[in-house]
Structures are given as structure tokens and as C-alpha cells.
């Protein structure tokens, strides 16, 4: 009986975690934009690491619609809403 609930819990966790993820296409667009802007400052290897980290952090928190809403705001507000990802990824490079 516990096994049944265990599998149900795992299924629920997997299903709900995907609802807050960006689609692979959206992640690719974000990565390309990030990499294009970052490689001149971080170099190619540094930009790859930083941008993948940033995209992963954003995907863990936002879905496509939420990310569209973030990017519809003023630049300062976009920075505030995405600062958690950029700060953590800057510290990891």
C-alpha cells in the first residue's frame, strides 16, 4: 500500500515540477541571447557556463508565459525579477 502512494507522490512531483519549466525552444532562445551578449565579456567558455546556469535557474522558477510577463516589464524590473539567477551564476563561474 505504501508503494502505491510512493509512486503517486513521485508522479505528482514530476508533473508539477514540469509546469514551472520553460520549453526547450524557449530555453534555447534565452541561451542564444545570453551567449551572444556575454561571450565578449566572459569569453566563450565562461559564457557557456554562465548562460546555461542562468537558463537552468530561470527554467526552474518560470514557465514560458511567466517569462513572457517578466520580459514585458521595464529593464530595471526585469533585472530585479531575474537577479536571483544572475547573482548565483556569476558566483559559480
mmCIF file of N, CA and C in Angstrom, residues 22-36 51-52 55-56 59 64:
data_model
loop_
_atom_site.group_PDB
_atom_site.id
_atom_site.type_symbol
_atom_site.label_atom_id
_atom_site.label_comp_id
_atom_site.label_asym_id
_atom_site.label_seq_id
_atom_site.Cartn_x
_atom_site.Cartn_y
_atom_site.Cartn_z
ATOM 1 N N UNK A 22 10.539 26.072 -18.440
ATOM 2 C CA UNK A 22 10.478 26.651 -19.771
ATOM 3 C C UNK A 22 10.552 25.528 -20.797
ATOM 4 N N UNK A 23 9.953 25.753 -21.945
ATOM 5 C CA UNK A 23 10.045 24.764 -23.016
ATOM 6 C C UNK A 23 11.482 24.746 -23.547
ATOM 7 N N UNK A 24 11.894 23.647 -24.142
ATOM 8 C CA UNK A 24 13.254 23.579 -24.706
ATOM 9 C C UNK A 24 13.521 24.679 -25.741
ATOM 10 N N UNK A 25 12.510 25.028 -26.516
ATOM 11 C CA UNK A 25 12.673 26.082 -27.513
ATOM 12 C C UNK A 25 12.924 27.437 -26.844
ATOM 13 N N UNK A 26 12.170 27.697 -25.785
ATOM 14 C CA UNK A 26 12.323 28.960 -25.055
ATOM 15 C C UNK A 26 13.695 29.007 -24.392
ATOM 16 N N UNK A 27 14.101 27.883 -23.794
ATOM 17 C CA UNK A 27 15.428 27.824 -23.177
ATOM 18 C C UNK A 27 16.521 28.099 -24.200
ATOM 19 N N UNK A 28 16.371 27.551 -25.394
ATOM 20 C CA UNK A 28 17.367 27.760 -26.454
ATOM 21 C C UNK A 28 17.452 29.232 -26.839
ATOM 22 N N UNK A 29 16.296 29.880 -26.976
ATOM 23 C CA UNK A 29 16.271 31.310 -27.304
ATOM 24 C C UNK A 29 16.965 32.137 -26.217
ATOM 25 N N UNK A 30 16.661 31.844 -24.963
ATOM 26 C CA UNK A 30 17.299 32.560 -23.861
ATOM 27 C C UNK A 30 18.807 32.344 -23.863
ATOM 28 N N UNK A 31 19.217 31.094 -24.077
ATOM 29 C CA UNK A 31 20.638 30.765 -24.086
ATOM 30 C C UNK A 31 21.365 31.516 -25.200
ATOM 31 N N UNK A 32 20.806 31.502 -26.395
ATOM 32 C CA UNK A 32 21.447 32.183 -27.530
ATOM 33 C C UNK A 32 21.572 33.670 -27.256
ATOM 34 N N UNK A 33 20.520 34.282 -26.736
ATOM 35 C CA UNK A 33 20.576 35.709 -26.411
ATOM 36 C C UNK A 33 21.607 36.005 -25.343
ATOM 37 N N UNK A 34 21.645 35.184 -24.327
ATOM 38 C CA UNK A 34 22.607 35.355 -23.247
ATOM 39 C C UNK A 34 24.028 35.186 -23.763
ATOM 40 N N UNK A 35 24.249 34.110 -24.514
ATOM 41 C CA UNK A 35 25.592 33.795 -25.007
ATOM 42 C C UNK A 35 26.107 34.896 -25.932
ATOM 43 N N UNK A 36 25.253 35.372 -26.819
ATOM 44 C CA UNK A 36 25.643 36.427 -27.749
ATOM 45 C C UNK A 36 26.105 37.673 -27.003
ATOM 46 N N UNK A 51 25.663 31.163 -19.024
ATOM 47 C CA UNK A 51 24.346 31.193 -19.662
ATOM 48 C C UNK A 51 23.554 29.923 -19.396
ATOM 49 N N UNK A 52 24.216 28.769 -19.407
ATOM 50 C CA UNK A 52 23.494 27.537 -19.111
ATOM 51 C C UNK A 52 22.983 27.557 -17.672
ATOM 52 N N UNK A 55 19.956 30.019 -17.530
ATOM 53 C CA UNK A 55 18.763 29.436 -18.147
ATOM 54 C C UNK A 55 18.178 28.348 -17.249
ATOM 55 N N UNK A 56 19.021 27.526 -16.668
ATOM 56 C CA UNK A 56 18.544 26.476 -15.765
ATOM 57 C C UNK A 56 17.814 27.065 -14.558
ATOM 58 N N UNK A 59 14.481 28.547 -15.696
ATOM 59 C CA UNK A 59 13.544 27.483 -16.050
ATOM 60 C C UNK A 59 12.974 26.792 -14.814
ATOM 61 N N UNK A 64 6.926 29.411 -19.700
ATOM 62 C CA UNK A 64 7.008 30.336 -20.836
ATOM 63 C C UNK A 64 6.167 31.593 -20.626
#
